[in-house]
PDB file of C-alpha atoms in Angstrom:
ATOM      1  CA  MET A1496       0.000   0.000   0.000  1.00  0.00           C
ATOM      2  CA  THR A1497       1.169   3.449  -0.677  1.00  0.00           C
ATOM      3  CA  ASN A1498       1.364   5.866   2.184  1.00  0.00           C
ATOM      4  CA  ASN A1499      -0.881   8.649   0.887  1.00  0.00           C
ATOM      5  CA  ILE A1500      -3.183  11.125   2.593  1.00  0.00           C
ATOM      6  CA  ASN A1501      -6.222   8.801   2.318  1.00  0.00           C
ATOM      7  CA  HIS A1502      -4.352   5.721   3.492  1.00  0.00           C
ATOM      8  CA  ASN A1503      -5.199   6.145   7.199  1.00  0.00           C
ATOM      9  CA  LYS A1504      -8.401   8.058   6.563  1.00  0.00           C
ATOM     10  CA  ILE A1505     -11.549   6.666   8.115  1.00  0.00           C
ATOM     11  CA  ASP A1506     -14.397   7.665   5.845  1.00  0.00           C
ATOM     12  CA  LEU A1507     -17.995   6.495   5.559  1.00  0.00           C
ATOM     13  CA  LYS A1508     -17.052   3.729   3.109  1.00  0.00           C
ATOM     14  CA  TYR A1509     -14.461   2.336   5.522  1.00  0.00           C
ATOM     15  CA  ILE A1510     -16.925   2.512   8.449  1.00  0.00           C
ATOM     16  CA  LEU A1511     -19.474   0.604   6.371  1.00  0.00           C
ATOM     17  CA  ILE A1512     -16.844  -2.048   5.616  1.00  0.00           C
ATOM     18  CA  ILE A1513     -16.166  -2.381   9.348  1.00  0.00           C
ATOM     19  CA  LEU A1514     -19.897  -2.847   9.944  1.00  0.00           C
ATOM     20  CA  ILE A1515     -20.029  -5.508   7.220  1.00  0.00           C
ATOM     21  CA  SER A1516     -16.968  -7.273   8.663  1.00  0.00           C
ATOM     22  CA  VAL A1517     -18.507  -7.326  12.144  1.00  0.00           C
ATOM     23  CA  PHE A1518     -21.825  -8.697  10.895  1.00  0.00           C
ATOM     24  CA  PHE A1519     -20.461 -11.392   8.579  1.00  0.00           C
ATOM     25  CA  SER A1520     -17.548 -12.415  10.798  1.00  0.00           C
ATOM     26  CA  THR A1521     -19.902 -12.859  13.760  1.00  0.00           C
ATOM     27  CA  LEU A1522     -22.497 -14.643  11.627  1.00  0.00           C
ATOM     28  CA  PHE A1523     -19.956 -17.114  10.216  1.00  0.00           C
ATOM     29  CA  HIS A1524     -18.407 -17.644  13.661  1.00  0.00           C
ATOM     30  CA  GLU A1525     -21.835 -18.694  14.947  1.00  0.00           C
ATOM     31  CA  LEU A1526     -22.572 -20.752  11.828  1.00  0.00           C
ATOM     32  CA  ALA A1527     -19.314 -22.651  12.420  1.00  0.00           C
ATOM     33  CA  HIS A1528     -20.632 -23.641  15.869  1.00  0.00           C
ATOM     34  CA  TRP A1529     -24.037 -24.527  14.411  1.00  0.00           C
ATOM     35  CA  CYS A1530     -22.731 -26.538  11.424  1.00  0.00           C
ATOM     36  CA  THR A1531     -20.342 -28.496  13.610  1.00  0.00           C
ATOM     37  CA  GLY A1532     -23.087 -29.344  16.078  1.00  0.00           C
ATOM     38  CA  GLU A1533     -25.468 -30.388  13.319  1.00  0.00           C
ATOM     39  CA  LEU A1534     -22.800 -32.455  11.518  1.00  0.00           C
ATOM     40  CA  LEU A1535     -22.170 -34.301  14.777  1.00  0.00           C
ATOM     41  CA  GLY A1536     -25.871 -35.188  14.960  1.00  0.00           C
ATOM     42  CA  ASN A1537     -27.021 -32.600  17.487  1.00  0.00           C
ATOM     43  CA  ASN A1538     -30.164 -30.534  16.955  1.00  0.00           C
ATOM     44  CA  MET A1539     -28.907 -26.925  17.166  1.00  0.00           C
ATOM     45  CA  THR A1540     -30.388 -23.441  16.966  1.00  0.00           C
ATOM     46  CA  ALA A1541     -28.518 -20.230  16.162  1.00  0.00           C
ATOM     47  CA  SER A1542     -29.071 -16.533  16.694  1.00  0.00           C
ATOM     48  CA  LEU A1543     -26.915 -13.575  15.637  1.00  0.00           C
ATOM     49  CA  ASN A1544     -24.584 -14.051  18.589  1.00  0.00           C
ATOM     50  CA  SER A1545     -25.145 -17.506  20.095  1.00  0.00           C
ATOM     51  CA  VAL A1546     -25.712 -21.159  19.315  1.00  0.00           C
ATOM     52  CA  ASN A1547     -27.431 -23.670  21.577  1.00  0.00           C
ATOM     53  CA  LEU A1548     -28.866 -27.145  21.604  1.00  0.00           C
ATOM     54  CA  VAL A1549     -32.564 -27.125  20.773  1.00  0.00           C
ATOM     55  CA  SER A1550     -33.117 -29.325  23.835  1.00  0.00           C
ATOM     56  CA  GLY A1551     -31.451 -32.026  25.857  1.00  0.00           C
ATOM     57  CA  SER A1552     -27.753 -32.706  25.734  1.00  0.00           C
ATOM     58  CA  TYR A1553     -25.101 -33.466  23.143  1.00  0.00           C
ATOM     59  CA  GLN A1554     -25.108 -36.874  21.420  1.00  0.00           C
ATOM     60  CA  ASN A1555     -21.678 -37.478  22.969  1.00  0.00           C
ATOM     61  CA  GLU A1556     -20.077 -35.381  25.702  1.00  0.00           C
ATOM     62  CA  TRP A1557     -16.970 -34.731  23.545  1.00  0.00           C
ATOM     63  CA  ASN A1558     -19.269 -32.945  21.055  1.00  0.00           C
ATOM     64  CA  ARG A1559     -19.475 -30.010  23.479  1.00  0.00           C
ATOM     65  CA  ASN A1560     -15.763 -29.183  23.118  1.00  0.00           C
ATOM     66  CA  VAL A1561     -15.744 -29.697  19.354  1.00  0.00           C
ATOM     67  CA  VAL A1562     -18.781 -27.440  18.859  1.00  0.00           C
ATOM     68  CA  THR A1563     -17.312 -24.860  21.252  1.00  0.00           C
ATOM     69  CA  ALA A1564     -13.956 -24.853  19.416  1.00  0.00           C
ATOM     70  CA  ALA A1565     -15.507 -24.526  15.949  1.00  0.00           C
ATOM     71  CA  GLY A1566     -16.360 -20.810  16.238  1.00  0.00           C
ATOM     72  CA  PRO A1567     -12.954 -19.589  17.439  1.00  0.00           C
ATOM     73  CA  LEU A1568     -11.183 -21.887  14.964  1.00  0.00           C
ATOM     74  CA  PHE A1569     -13.206 -20.371  12.122  1.00  0.00           C
ATOM     75  CA  THR A1570     -12.376 -16.876  13.379  1.00  0.00           C
ATOM     76  CA  ILE A1571      -8.650 -17.695  13.592  1.00  0.00           C
ATOM     77  CA  LEU A1572      -8.710 -19.222  10.083  1.00  0.00           C
ATOM     78  CA  GLN A1573     -10.491 -16.103   8.798  1.00  0.00           C
ATOM     79  CA  ALA A1574      -7.751 -13.903  10.261  1.00  0.00           C
ATOM     80  CA  ILE A1575      -4.985 -16.061   8.759  1.00  0.00           C
ATOM     81  CA  LEU A1576      -6.652 -16.055   5.329  1.00  0.00           C
ATOM     82  CA  ILE A1577      -7.197 -12.283   5.377  1.00  0.00           C
ATOM     83  CA  TYR A1578      -3.620 -11.729   6.589  1.00  0.00           C
ATOM     84  CA  PHE A1579      -2.289 -13.539   3.514  1.00  0.00           C
ATOM     85  CA  LEU A1580      -4.826 -11.920   1.183  1.00  0.00           C
ATOM     86  CA  LEU A1581      -3.875  -8.508   2.533  1.00  0.00           C
ATOM     87  CA  ASN A1582      -0.231  -9.259   1.828  1.00  0.00           C
ATOM     88  CA  LYS A1583      -1.051 -10.326  -1.723  1.00  0.00           C
ATOM     89  CA  TYR A1584      -3.703  -7.667  -2.410  1.00  0.00           C
ATOM     90  CA  PRO A1585      -2.853  -4.669  -0.216  1.00  0.00           C
ATOM     91  CA  LYS A1586      -6.290  -3.090   0.092  1.00  0.00           C
ATOM     92  CA  LYS A1587      -7.345  -1.147   3.184  1.00  0.00           C
ATOM     93  CA  GLU A1588     -10.853  -2.540   2.690  1.00  0.00           C
ATOM     94  CA  LEU A1589      -9.654  -6.024   3.710  1.00  0.00           C
ATOM     95  CA  TYR A1590      -8.159  -4.832   6.984  1.00  0.00           C
ATOM     96  CA  PRO A1591     -11.365  -4.838   9.116  1.00  0.00           C
ATOM     97  CA  PHE A1592     -11.755  -8.549   8.359  1.00  0.00           C
ATOM     98  CA  LEU A1593      -8.361  -9.054  10.039  1.00  0.00           C
ATOM     99  CA  LEU A1594      -8.806  -6.556  12.871  1.00  0.00           C
ATOM    100  CA  PHE A1595     -12.316  -7.607  13.887  1.00  0.00           C
ATOM    101  CA  PRO A1596     -11.350 -11.189  14.851  1.00  0.00           C
ATOM    102  CA  LEU A1597      -8.918  -9.661  17.360  1.00  0.00           C
ATOM    103  CA  ALA A1598     -11.600  -7.328  18.732  1.00  0.00           C
ATOM    104  CA  MET A1599     -14.131 -10.161  18.883  1.00  0.00           C
ATOM    105  CA  ARG A1600     -11.857 -12.597  20.721  1.00  0.00           C
ATOM    106  CA  PHE A1601     -10.489  -9.842  23.006  1.00  0.00           C
ATOM    107  CA  TRP A1602     -13.977  -8.911  24.225  1.00  0.00           C
ATOM    108  CA  ALA A1603     -14.992 -12.570  24.419  1.00  0.00           C
ATOM    109  CA  GLY A1604     -11.910 -13.172  26.568  1.00  0.00           C
ATOM    110  CA  LEU A1605     -12.893 -10.379  28.944  1.00  0.00           C
ATOM    111  CA  ALA A1606     -16.479 -11.643  28.982  1.00  0.00           C
ATOM    112  CA  ASN A1607     -15.132 -14.918  30.393  1.00  0.00           C
ATOM    113  CA  LEU A1608     -14.864 -13.052  33.695  1.00  0.00           C
ATOM    114  CA  LEU A1609     -18.674 -12.782  33.713  1.00  0.00           C
ATOM    115  CA  GLY A1610     -19.203 -16.390  32.640  1.00  0.00           C
ATOM    116  CA  PRO A1611     -17.141 -18.805  30.537  1.00  0.00           C
ATOM    117  CA  ASN A1612     -17.654 -18.690  26.785  1.00  0.00           C
ATOM    118  CA  ASP A1613     -15.796 -20.372  23.909  1.00  0.00           C
ATOM    119  CA  GLU A1614     -12.106 -20.269  24.877  1.00  0.00           C
ATOM    120  CA  GLY A1615     -12.962 -20.046  28.581  1.00  0.00           C
ATOM    121  CA  ARG A1616     -15.115 -23.197  28.493  1.00  0.00           C
ATOM    122  CA  LEU A1617     -12.439 -25.043  26.557  1.00  0.00           C
ATOM    123  CA  GLY A1618      -9.704 -23.921  28.946  1.00  0.00           C
ATOM    124  CA  LEU A1619     -11.713 -25.085  31.944  1.00  0.00           C
ATOM    125  CA  SER A1620     -12.534 -28.377  30.205  1.00  0.00           C
ATOM    126  CA  PHE A1621      -8.833 -28.981  29.457  1.00  0.00           C
ATOM    127  CA  GLY A1622      -7.821 -27.967  32.988  1.00  0.00           C
ATOM    128  CA  ILE A1623      -5.684 -25.002  31.868  1.00  0.00           C
ATOM    129  CA  GLY A1624      -7.751 -22.184  33.313  1.00  0.00           C
ATOM    130  CA  LEU A1625     -10.374 -19.703  32.260  1.00  0.00           C
ATOM    131  CA  LEU A1626      -8.190 -17.156  30.454  1.00  0.00           C
ATOM    132  CA  THR A1627      -5.309 -19.245  29.061  1.00  0.00           C
ATOM    133  CA  LEU A1628      -6.736 -20.043  25.615  1.00  0.00           C
ATOM    134  CA  SER A1629      -8.243 -16.554  25.264  1.00  0.00           C
ATOM    135  CA  SER A1630      -4.818 -15.063  25.962  1.00  0.00           C
ATOM    136  CA  ILE A1631      -3.089 -17.328  23.448  1.00  0.00           C
ATOM    137  CA  VAL A1632      -5.687 -16.618  20.746  1.00  0.00           C
ATOM    138  CA  CYS A1633      -5.540 -12.852  21.347  1.00  0.00           C
ATOM    139  CA  ILE A1634      -1.728 -12.801  21.291  1.00  0.00           C
ATOM    140  CA  PHE A1635      -1.719 -14.700  17.988  1.00  0.00           C
ATOM    141  CA  LEU A1636      -4.366 -12.435  16.422  1.00  0.00           C
ATOM    142  CA  PHE A1637      -2.575  -9.340  17.740  1.00  0.00           C
ATOM    143  CA  PHE A1638       0.627 -10.604  16.085  1.00  0.00           C
ATOM    144  CA  LEU A1639      -1.158 -10.878  12.701  1.00  0.00           C
ATOM    145  CA  VAL A1640      -2.712  -7.415  13.100  1.00  0.00           C
ATOM    146  CA  TYR A1641       0.590  -5.884  14.203  1.00  0.00           C
ATOM    147  CA  LYS A1642       2.574  -7.412  11.315  1.00  0.00           C
ATOM    148  CA  SER A1643      -0.028  -6.356   8.755  1.00  0.00           C
ATOM    149  CA  SER A1644      -0.436  -2.897  10.244  1.00  0.00           C
ATOM    150  CA  LYS A1645       3.307  -2.325  10.250  1.00  0.00           C
ATOM    151  CA  LYS A1646       3.733  -3.592   6.685  1.00  0.00           C
ATOM    152  CA  HIS A1647       0.893  -1.444   5.351  1.00  0.00           C
ATOM    153  CA  HIS A1648       1.707   1.639   7.461  1.00  0.00           C
ATOM    154  CA  PHE A1649      -1.545   1.845   9.379  1.00  0.00           C
ATOM    155  CA  SER A1650      -1.117   4.406  12.143  1.00  0.00           C
ATOM    156  CA  LEU A1651      -1.834   3.818  15.810  1.00  0.00           C
ATOM    157  CA  LYS A1652      -4.697   6.322  15.619  1.00  0.00           C
ATOM    158  CA  PHE A1653      -6.181   4.486  12.610  1.00  0.00           C
ATOM    159  CA  ASN A1654      -5.936   1.170  14.484  1.00  0.00           C
ATOM    160  CA  LEU A1655      -7.432   2.511  17.705  1.00  0.00           C
ATOM    161  CA  ILE A1656     -10.380   4.124  15.933  1.00  0.00           C
ATOM    162  CA  SER A1657     -10.920   0.998  13.817  1.00  0.00           C
ATOM    163  CA  PHE A1658     -10.782  -1.204  16.940  1.00  0.00           C
ATOM    164  CA  LEU A1659     -13.226   1.106  18.711  1.00  0.00           C
ATOM    165  CA  LEU A1660     -15.639   0.964  15.755  1.00  0.00           C
ATOM    166  CA  CYS A1661     -15.363  -2.850  15.657  1.00  0.00           C
ATOM    167  CA  SER A1662     -16.122  -2.922  19.381  1.00  0.00           C
ATOM    168  CA  VAL A1663     -19.103  -0.563  19.164  1.00  0.00           C
ATOM    169  CA  PHE A1664     -20.612  -2.483  16.252  1.00  0.00           C
ATOM    170  CA  LEU A1665     -20.110  -5.774  18.145  1.00  0.00           C
ATOM    171  CA  ILE A1666     -21.898  -4.330  21.184  1.00  0.00           C
ATOM    172  CA  VAL A1667     -24.743  -3.089  18.975  1.00  0.00           C
ATOM    173  CA  LEU A1668     -25.025  -6.511  17.307  1.00  0.00           C
ATOM    174  CA  SER A1669     -25.063  -8.229  20.702  1.00  0.00           C
ATOM    175  CA  PHE A1670     -27.724  -5.812  21.981  1.00  0.00           C
ATOM    176  CA  ILE A1671     -29.880  -6.344  18.873  1.00  0.00           C
ATOM    177  CA  ASN A1672     -29.503 -10.109  19.320  1.00  0.00           C
ATOM    178  CA  GLU A1673     -30.553  -9.961  22.972  1.00  0.00           C
ATOM    179  CA  TYR A1674     -33.327  -7.404  22.556  1.00  0.00           C
ATOM    180  CA  PHE A1675     -35.002  -8.799  19.428  1.00  0.00           C
ATOM    181  CA  LYS A1676     -34.116 -12.496  19.959  1.00  0.00           C
ATOM    182  CA  ILE A1677     -33.304 -12.912  16.264  1.00  0.00           C
ATOM    183  CA  LYS A1678     -33.049 -16.583  15.300  1.00  0.00           C
ATOM    184  CA  ILE A1679     -31.128 -17.298  12.108  1.00  0.00           C
ATOM    185  CA  ILE A1680     -31.619 -21.072  12.276  1.00  0.00           C
TER     186      ILE A1680
END
């Protein structure tokens, strides 16, 4: 990417791309949980920001960890793919699809303090603690964001504002999900 006056500019188009990245990244994260559960023979339901069994329990107890891991694994794979795409096709418009996975897993890691979610549940199940996997995932995603940001000359201000926008849109999506109880499947 060239370092021009518009390079670190956050305009309406870029904000819309962040919104799109938050929506689709969250949707596909949840669909990864749902698809995995269904493929393992469990009857699942999904909303914009959660996936649950329709009723009862998992077909096999090990299904719980596999279904739980599917969402974060998808999110990590998304970040890796976008990291390489961004290196091959240096377009600022791809960047939110790399930055949002970090924001998503960072806030999910903090939310573990209120009640275990994906990485927290897995960490407790594996006996390695509530925050261990969240920390590892966030460090890895931060590394990808840092390397990409440095290579493409994204400023600290650009990153902080982009991260803040990702966070606000995630909160709005979570609120909409809770308030309207939107079922996608």
